[in-house]
mmCIF file of C-alpha atoms in Angstrom:
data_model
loop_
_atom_site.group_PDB
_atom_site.id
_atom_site.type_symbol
_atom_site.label_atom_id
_atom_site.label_comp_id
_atom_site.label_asym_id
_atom_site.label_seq_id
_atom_site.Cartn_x
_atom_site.Cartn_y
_atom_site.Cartn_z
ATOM 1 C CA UNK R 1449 0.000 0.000 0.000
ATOM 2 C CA UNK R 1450 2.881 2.382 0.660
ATOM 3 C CA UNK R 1451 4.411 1.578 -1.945
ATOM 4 C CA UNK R 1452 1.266 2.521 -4.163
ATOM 5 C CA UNK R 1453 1.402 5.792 -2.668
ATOM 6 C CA UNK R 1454 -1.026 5.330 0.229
ATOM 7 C CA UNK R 1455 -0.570 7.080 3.798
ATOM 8 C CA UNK R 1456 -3.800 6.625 5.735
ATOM 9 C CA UNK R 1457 -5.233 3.023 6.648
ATOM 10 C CA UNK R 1458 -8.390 1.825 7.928
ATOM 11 C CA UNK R 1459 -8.137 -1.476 10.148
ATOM 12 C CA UNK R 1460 -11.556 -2.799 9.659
ATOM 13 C CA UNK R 1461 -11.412 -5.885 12.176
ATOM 14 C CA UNK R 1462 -13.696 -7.597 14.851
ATOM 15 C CA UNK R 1463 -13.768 -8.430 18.777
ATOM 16 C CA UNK R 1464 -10.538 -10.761 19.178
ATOM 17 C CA UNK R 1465 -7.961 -8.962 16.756
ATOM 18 C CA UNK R 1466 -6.943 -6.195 19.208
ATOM 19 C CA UNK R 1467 -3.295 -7.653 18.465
ATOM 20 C CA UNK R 1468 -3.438 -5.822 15.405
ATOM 21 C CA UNK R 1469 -3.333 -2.400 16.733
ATOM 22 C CA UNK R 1470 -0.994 -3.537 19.473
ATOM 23 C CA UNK R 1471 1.268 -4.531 16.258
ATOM 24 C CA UNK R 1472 1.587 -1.289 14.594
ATOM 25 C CA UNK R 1473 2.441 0.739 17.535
ATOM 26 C CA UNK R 1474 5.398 2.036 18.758
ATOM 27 C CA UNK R 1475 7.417 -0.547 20.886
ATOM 28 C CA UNK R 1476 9.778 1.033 22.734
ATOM 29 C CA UNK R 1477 11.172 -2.055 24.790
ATOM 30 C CA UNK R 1478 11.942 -3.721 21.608
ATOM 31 C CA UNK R 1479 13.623 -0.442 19.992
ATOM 32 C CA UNK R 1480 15.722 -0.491 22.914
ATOM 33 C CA UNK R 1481 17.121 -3.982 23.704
ATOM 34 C CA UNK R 1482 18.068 -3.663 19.993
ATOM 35 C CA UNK R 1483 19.945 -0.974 20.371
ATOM 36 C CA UNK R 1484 21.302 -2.493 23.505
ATOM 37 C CA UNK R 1485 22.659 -5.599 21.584
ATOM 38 C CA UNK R 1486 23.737 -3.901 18.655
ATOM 39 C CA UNK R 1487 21.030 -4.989 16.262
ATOM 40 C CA UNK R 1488 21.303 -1.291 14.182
ATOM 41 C CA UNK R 1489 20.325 -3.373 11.077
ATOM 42 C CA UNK R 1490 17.158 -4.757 12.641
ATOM 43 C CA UNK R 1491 16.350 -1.572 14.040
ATOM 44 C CA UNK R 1492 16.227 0.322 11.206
ATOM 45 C CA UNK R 1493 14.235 -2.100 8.931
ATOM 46 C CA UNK R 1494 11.609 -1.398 12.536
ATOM 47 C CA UNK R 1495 11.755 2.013 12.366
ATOM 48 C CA UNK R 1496 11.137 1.912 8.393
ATOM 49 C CA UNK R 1497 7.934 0.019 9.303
ATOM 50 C CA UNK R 1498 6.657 2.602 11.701
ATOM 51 C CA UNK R 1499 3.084 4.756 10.584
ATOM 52 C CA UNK R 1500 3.207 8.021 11.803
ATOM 53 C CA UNK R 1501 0.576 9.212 14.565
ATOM 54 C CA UNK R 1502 -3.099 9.285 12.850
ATOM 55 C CA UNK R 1503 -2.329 7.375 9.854
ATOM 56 C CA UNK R 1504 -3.628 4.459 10.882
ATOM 57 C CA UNK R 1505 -7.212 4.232 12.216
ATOM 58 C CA UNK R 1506 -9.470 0.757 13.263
ATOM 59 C CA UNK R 1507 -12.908 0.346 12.858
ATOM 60 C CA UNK R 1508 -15.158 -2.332 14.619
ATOM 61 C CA UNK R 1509 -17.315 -4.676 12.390
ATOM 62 C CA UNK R 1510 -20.009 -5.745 15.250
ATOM 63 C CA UNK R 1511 -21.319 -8.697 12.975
ATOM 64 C CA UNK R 1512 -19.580 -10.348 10.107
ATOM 65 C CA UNK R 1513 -22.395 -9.875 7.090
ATOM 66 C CA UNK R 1514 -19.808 -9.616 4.114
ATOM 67 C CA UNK R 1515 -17.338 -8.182 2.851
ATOM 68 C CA UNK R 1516 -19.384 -5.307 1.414
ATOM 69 C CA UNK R 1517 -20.676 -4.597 5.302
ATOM 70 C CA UNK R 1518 -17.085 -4.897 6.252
ATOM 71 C CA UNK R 1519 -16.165 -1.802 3.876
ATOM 72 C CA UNK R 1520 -18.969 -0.019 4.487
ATOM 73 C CA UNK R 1521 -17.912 0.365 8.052
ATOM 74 C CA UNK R 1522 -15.121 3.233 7.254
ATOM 75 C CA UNK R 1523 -17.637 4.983 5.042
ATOM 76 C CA UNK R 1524 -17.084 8.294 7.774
ATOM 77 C CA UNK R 1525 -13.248 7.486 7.483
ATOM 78 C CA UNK R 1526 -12.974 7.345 3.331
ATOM 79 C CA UNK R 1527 -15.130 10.306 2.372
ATOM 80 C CA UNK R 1528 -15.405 11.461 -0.532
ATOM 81 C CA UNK R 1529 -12.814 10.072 -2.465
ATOM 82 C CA UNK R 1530 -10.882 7.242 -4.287
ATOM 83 C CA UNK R 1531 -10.046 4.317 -1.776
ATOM 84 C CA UNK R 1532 -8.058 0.896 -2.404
ATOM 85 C CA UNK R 1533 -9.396 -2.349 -0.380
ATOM 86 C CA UNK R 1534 -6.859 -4.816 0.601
ATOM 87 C CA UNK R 1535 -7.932 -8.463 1.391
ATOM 88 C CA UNK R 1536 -4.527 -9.313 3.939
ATOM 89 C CA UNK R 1537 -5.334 -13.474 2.987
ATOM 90 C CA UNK R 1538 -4.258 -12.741 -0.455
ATOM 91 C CA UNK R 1539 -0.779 -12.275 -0.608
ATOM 92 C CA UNK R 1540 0.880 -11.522 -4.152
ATOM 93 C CA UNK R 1541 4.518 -11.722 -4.367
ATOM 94 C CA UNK R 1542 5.895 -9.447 -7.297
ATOM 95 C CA UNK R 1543 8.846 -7.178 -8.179
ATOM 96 C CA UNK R 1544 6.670 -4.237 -8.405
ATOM 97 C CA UNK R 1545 3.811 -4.856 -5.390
ATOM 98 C CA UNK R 1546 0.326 -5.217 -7.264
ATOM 99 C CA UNK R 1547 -1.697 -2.674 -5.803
ATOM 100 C CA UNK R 1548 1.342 -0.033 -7.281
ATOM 101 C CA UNK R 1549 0.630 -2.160 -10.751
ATOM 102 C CA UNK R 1550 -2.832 -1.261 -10.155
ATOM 103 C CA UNK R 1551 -2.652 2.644 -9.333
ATOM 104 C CA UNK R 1552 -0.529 2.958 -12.073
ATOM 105 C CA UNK R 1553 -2.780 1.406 -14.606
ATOM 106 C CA UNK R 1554 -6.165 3.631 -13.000
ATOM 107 C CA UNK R 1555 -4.010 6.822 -12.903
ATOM 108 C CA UNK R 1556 -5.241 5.729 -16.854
ATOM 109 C CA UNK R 1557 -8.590 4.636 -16.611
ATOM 110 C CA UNK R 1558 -9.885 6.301 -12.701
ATOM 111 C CA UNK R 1559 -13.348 4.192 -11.729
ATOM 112 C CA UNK R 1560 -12.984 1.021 -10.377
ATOM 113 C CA UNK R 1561 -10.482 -1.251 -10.860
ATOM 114 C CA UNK R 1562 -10.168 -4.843 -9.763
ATOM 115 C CA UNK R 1563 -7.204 -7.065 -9.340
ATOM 116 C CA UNK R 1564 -7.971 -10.310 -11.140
ATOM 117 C CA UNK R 1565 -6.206 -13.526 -12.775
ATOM 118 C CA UNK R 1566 -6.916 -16.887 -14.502
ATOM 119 C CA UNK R 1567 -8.725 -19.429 -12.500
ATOM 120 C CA UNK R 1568 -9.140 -23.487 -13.449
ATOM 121 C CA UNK R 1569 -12.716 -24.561 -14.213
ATOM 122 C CA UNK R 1570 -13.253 -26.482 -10.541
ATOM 123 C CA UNK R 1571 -11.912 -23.775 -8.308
ATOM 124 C CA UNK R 1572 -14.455 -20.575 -10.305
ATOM 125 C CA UNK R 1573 -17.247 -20.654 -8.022
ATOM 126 C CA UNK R 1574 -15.037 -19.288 -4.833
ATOM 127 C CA UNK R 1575 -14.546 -16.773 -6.446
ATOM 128 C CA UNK R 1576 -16.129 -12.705 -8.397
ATOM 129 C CA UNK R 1577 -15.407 -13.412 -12.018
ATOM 130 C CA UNK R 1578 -15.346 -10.559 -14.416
ATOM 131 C CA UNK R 1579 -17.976 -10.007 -17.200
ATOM 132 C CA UNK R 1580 -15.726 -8.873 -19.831
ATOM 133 C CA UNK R 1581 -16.481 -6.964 -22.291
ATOM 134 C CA UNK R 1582 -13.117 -5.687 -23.872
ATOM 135 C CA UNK R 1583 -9.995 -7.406 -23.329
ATOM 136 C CA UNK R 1584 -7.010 -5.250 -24.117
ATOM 137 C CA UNK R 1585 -3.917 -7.082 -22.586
ATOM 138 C CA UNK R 1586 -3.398 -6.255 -19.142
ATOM 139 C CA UNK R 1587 -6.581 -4.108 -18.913
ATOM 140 C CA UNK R 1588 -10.011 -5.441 -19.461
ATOM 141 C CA UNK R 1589 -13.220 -3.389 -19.698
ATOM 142 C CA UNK R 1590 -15.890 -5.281 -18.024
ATOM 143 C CA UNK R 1591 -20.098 -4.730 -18.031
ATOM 144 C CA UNK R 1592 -19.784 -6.198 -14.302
ATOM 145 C CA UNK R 1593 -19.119 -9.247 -12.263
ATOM 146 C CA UNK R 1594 -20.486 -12.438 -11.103
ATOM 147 C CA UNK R 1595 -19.939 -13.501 -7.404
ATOM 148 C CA UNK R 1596 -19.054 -17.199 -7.014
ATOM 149 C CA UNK R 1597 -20.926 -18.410 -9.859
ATOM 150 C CA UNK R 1598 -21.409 -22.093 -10.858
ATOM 151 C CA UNK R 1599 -19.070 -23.378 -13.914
ATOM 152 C CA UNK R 1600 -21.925 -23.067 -16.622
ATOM 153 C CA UNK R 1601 -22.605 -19.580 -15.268
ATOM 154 C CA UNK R 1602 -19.206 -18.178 -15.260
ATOM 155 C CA UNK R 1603 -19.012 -15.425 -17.904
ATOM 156 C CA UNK R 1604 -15.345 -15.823 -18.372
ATOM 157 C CA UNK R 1605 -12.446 -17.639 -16.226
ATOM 158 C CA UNK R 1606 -10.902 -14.017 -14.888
ATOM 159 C CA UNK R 1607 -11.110 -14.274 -11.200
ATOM 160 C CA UNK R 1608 -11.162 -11.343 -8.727
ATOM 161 C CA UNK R 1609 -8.843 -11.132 -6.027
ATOM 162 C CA UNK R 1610 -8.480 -9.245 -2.684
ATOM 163 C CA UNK R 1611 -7.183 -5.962 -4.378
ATOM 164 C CA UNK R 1612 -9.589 -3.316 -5.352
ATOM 165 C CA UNK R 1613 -9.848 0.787 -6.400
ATOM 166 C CA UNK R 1614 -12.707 1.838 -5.723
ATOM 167 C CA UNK R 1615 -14.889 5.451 -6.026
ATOM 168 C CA UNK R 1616 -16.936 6.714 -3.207
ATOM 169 C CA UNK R 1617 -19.892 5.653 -5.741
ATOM 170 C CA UNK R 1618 -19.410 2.576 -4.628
ATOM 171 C CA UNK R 1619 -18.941 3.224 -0.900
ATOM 172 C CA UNK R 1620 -22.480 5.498 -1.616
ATOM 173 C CA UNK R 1621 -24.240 2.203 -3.097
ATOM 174 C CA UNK R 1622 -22.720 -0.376 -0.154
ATOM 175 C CA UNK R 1623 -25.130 1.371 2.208
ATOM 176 C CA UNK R 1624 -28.166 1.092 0.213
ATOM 177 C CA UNK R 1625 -27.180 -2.407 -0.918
ATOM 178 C CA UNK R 1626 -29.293 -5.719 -0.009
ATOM 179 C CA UNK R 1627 -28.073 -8.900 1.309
ATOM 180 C CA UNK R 1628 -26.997 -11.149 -1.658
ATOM 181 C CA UNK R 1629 -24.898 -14.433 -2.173
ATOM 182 C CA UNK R 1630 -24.633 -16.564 1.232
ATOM 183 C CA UNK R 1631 -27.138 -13.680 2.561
ATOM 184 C CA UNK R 1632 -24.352 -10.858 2.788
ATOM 185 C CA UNK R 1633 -23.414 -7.595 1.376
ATOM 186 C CA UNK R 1634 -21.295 -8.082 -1.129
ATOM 187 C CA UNK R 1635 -19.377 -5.529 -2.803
ATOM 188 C CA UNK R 1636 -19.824 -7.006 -5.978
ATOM 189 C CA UNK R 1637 -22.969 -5.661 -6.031
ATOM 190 C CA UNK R 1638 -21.943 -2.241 -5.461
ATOM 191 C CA UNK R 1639 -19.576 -2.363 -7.908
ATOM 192 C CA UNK R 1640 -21.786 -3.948 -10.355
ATOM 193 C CA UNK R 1641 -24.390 -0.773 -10.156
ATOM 194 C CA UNK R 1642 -21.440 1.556 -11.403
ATOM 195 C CA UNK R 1643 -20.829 -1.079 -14.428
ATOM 196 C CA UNK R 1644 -24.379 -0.693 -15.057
ATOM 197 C CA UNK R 1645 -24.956 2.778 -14.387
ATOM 198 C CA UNK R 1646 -21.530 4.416 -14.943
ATOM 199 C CA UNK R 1647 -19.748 2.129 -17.301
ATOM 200 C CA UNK R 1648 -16.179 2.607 -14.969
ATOM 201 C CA UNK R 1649 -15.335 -1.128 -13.942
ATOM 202 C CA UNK R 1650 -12.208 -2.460 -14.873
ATOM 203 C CA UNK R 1651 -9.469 -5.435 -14.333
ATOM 204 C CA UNK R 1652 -6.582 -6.042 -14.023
ATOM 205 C CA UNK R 1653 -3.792 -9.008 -14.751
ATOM 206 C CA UNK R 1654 -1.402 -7.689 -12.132
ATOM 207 C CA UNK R 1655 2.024 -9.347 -12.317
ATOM 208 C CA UNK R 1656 3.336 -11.422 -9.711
ATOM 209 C CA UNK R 1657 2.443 -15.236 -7.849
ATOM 210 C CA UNK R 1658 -0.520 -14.647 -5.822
ATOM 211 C CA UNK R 1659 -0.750 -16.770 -2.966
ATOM 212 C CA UNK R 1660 -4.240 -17.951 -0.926
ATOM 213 C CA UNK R 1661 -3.520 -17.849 2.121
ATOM 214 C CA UNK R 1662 -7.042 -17.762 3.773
ATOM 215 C CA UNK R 1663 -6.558 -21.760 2.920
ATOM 216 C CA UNK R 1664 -4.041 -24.066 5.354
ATOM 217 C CA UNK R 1665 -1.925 -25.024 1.460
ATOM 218 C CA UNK R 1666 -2.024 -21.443 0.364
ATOM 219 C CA UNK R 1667 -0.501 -20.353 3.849
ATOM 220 C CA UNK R 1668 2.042 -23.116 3.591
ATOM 221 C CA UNK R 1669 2.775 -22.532 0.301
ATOM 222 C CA UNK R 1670 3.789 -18.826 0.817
ATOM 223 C CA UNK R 1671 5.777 -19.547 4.040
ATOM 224 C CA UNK R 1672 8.224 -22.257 1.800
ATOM 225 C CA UNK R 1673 8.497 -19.690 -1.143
ATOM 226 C CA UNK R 1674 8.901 -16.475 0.798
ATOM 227 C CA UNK R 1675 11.771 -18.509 2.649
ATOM 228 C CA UNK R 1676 13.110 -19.676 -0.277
ATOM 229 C CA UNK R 1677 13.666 -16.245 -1.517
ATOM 230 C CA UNK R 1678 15.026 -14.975 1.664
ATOM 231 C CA UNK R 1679 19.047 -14.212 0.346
ATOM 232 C CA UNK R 1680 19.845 -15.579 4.719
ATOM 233 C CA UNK R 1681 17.667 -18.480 4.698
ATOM 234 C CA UNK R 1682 16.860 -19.689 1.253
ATOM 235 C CA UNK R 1683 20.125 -22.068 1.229
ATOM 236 C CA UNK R 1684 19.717 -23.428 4.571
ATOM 237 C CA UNK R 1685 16.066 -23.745 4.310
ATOM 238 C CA UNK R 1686 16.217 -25.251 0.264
ATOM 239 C CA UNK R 1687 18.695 -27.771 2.083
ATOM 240 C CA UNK R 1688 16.484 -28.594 4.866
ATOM 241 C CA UNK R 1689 13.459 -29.203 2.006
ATOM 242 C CA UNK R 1690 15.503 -31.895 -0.085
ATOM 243 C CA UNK R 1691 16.381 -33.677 3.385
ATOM 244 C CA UNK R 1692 12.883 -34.152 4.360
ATOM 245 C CA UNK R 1693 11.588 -34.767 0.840
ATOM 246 C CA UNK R 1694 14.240 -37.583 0.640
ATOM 247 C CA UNK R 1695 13.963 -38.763 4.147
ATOM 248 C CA UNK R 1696 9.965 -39.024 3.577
ATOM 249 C CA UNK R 1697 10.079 -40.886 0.114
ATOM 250 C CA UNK R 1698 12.084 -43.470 2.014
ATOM 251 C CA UNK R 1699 9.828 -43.670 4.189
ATOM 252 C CA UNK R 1700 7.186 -44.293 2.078
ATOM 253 C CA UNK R 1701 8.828 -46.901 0.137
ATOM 254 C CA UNK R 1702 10.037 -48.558 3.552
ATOM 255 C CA UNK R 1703 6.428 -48.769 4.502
ATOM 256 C CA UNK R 1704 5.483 -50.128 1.090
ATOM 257 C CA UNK R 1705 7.952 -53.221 1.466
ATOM 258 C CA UNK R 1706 10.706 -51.947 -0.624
ATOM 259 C CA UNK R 1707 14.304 -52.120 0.353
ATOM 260 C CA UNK R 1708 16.197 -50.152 -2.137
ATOM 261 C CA UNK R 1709 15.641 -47.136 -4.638
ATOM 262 C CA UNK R 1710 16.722 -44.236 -6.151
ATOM 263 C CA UNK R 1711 15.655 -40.920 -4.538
ATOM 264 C CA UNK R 1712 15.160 -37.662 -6.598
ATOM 265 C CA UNK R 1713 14.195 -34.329 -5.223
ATOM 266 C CA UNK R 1714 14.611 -31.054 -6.184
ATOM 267 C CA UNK R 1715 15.988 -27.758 -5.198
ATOM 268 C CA UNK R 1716 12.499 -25.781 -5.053
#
């Protein structure tokens, strides 16, 4: 988000998650001991991550009735202007973060703009998939979108994920908007009365691996390949992965009655 240009974030979270806001303040035992012990490096990449008094704010979501409810909760916050939603469960590892991709590309186009990518056939109805009507590479136009439809239903295999521009439209609209998939307020609906009405919705195929991580696999899957990446763990940890991979295959042909073989594993 910083890197897209944002300053000012709205927490939108529930009873429970008060570790959140304990997490982005200031932790002045921490700064110290590191100073203490001589940890300058780690210090600094803390004090890069700081947010400056008042740019961060929380908001309370008393009942979980969608995602659309969960937005419409900052309405007072937002205003009347442009806004980007961030799903944190959807984690997209790229060279150039998406949501900058994104900005970038509306600083073109301004109404909405989704993040989306290609989807196989069984895993479509999890997920908002765009109605396009104009595909033009990176950007496609769209008349709307379709939330968690059935294969035979989907209007096209481009998949929305947790990034989003949106206008205050849209934040106008959540508030008048009526319960709809699963019974909540979706913001799909929202969005889809500016297609209809305004003609202003838009994807994008961001660059980058995205990773699910709302889903046990996705959340594993992004711990091994951030690690991977890291330049003082990936060796160590890449190591560590062929070890286990070999040590389990002989395990699995021990326990299949087989005495000898040839193991294979790879580096990644």
């Amino acid at each position: 988000a910083r890197a897209a240009g944002i300053k000012e974030f709205i927490f939108v979270t529930s009873r429970g998650k008060s570790a959140l806001e304990d997490y982005f303040d200031n932790a002045p035992e921490l700064e110290k001991n590191l100073r203490q012990k001589g940890k300058t490096d780690v210090l600094e990449i803390l004090r890069a991550t700081d947010v400056e008094s008042g740019g961060i704010a929380y908001i309370r979501q008393k009942k979980a009735l969608g995602l659309g409810h969960a937005v419409a909760c900052a309405h007072r916050l937002i205003a009347n202007e442009p806004f980007a939603v961030l799903l944190p469960d959807d984690v997209v590892a790229a060279d150039k973060p998406c949501l900058q991709q994104m900005v970038e590309a509306w600083e073109e186009t301004r109404g909405n703009m989704v993040g989306v990518m290609q989807v196989d056939d069984d895993q479509i109805s999890s997920y908002g998939v765009l109605d396009v009507k104009d595909d033009m590479n990176r950007l496609v136009s769209a008349r709307g979108l379709v939330e968690k439809p059935s294969l035979a239903d989907a209007p096209s295999r481009l998949a929305v994920i947790g990034r989003y521009i949106l206008t205050p439209r849209v934040l106008r609209d959540l508030r008048n908007t009526q319960p709809g998939v699963g019974g909540e307020i979706q913001l799909t609906d929202a969005i889809n009365q500016s297609a209809i009405e305004e003609d202003n919705v838009y994807g994008y195929r961001f660059e980058g691996k995205r990773y699910d991580c709302g889903s046990k696999a996705g959340f594993l899957e992004a711990t091994v390949d951030f690690a991977l990446k890291r330049p003082e763990l990936g060796d160590q940890f890449a190591r560590f992965i062929r070890l286990t991979a070999g040590r389990l295959g002989a395990d699995e042909l021990k326990s299949a009655g087989l005495k000898t073989a040839t193991l294979k594993s790879t580096g990644s």
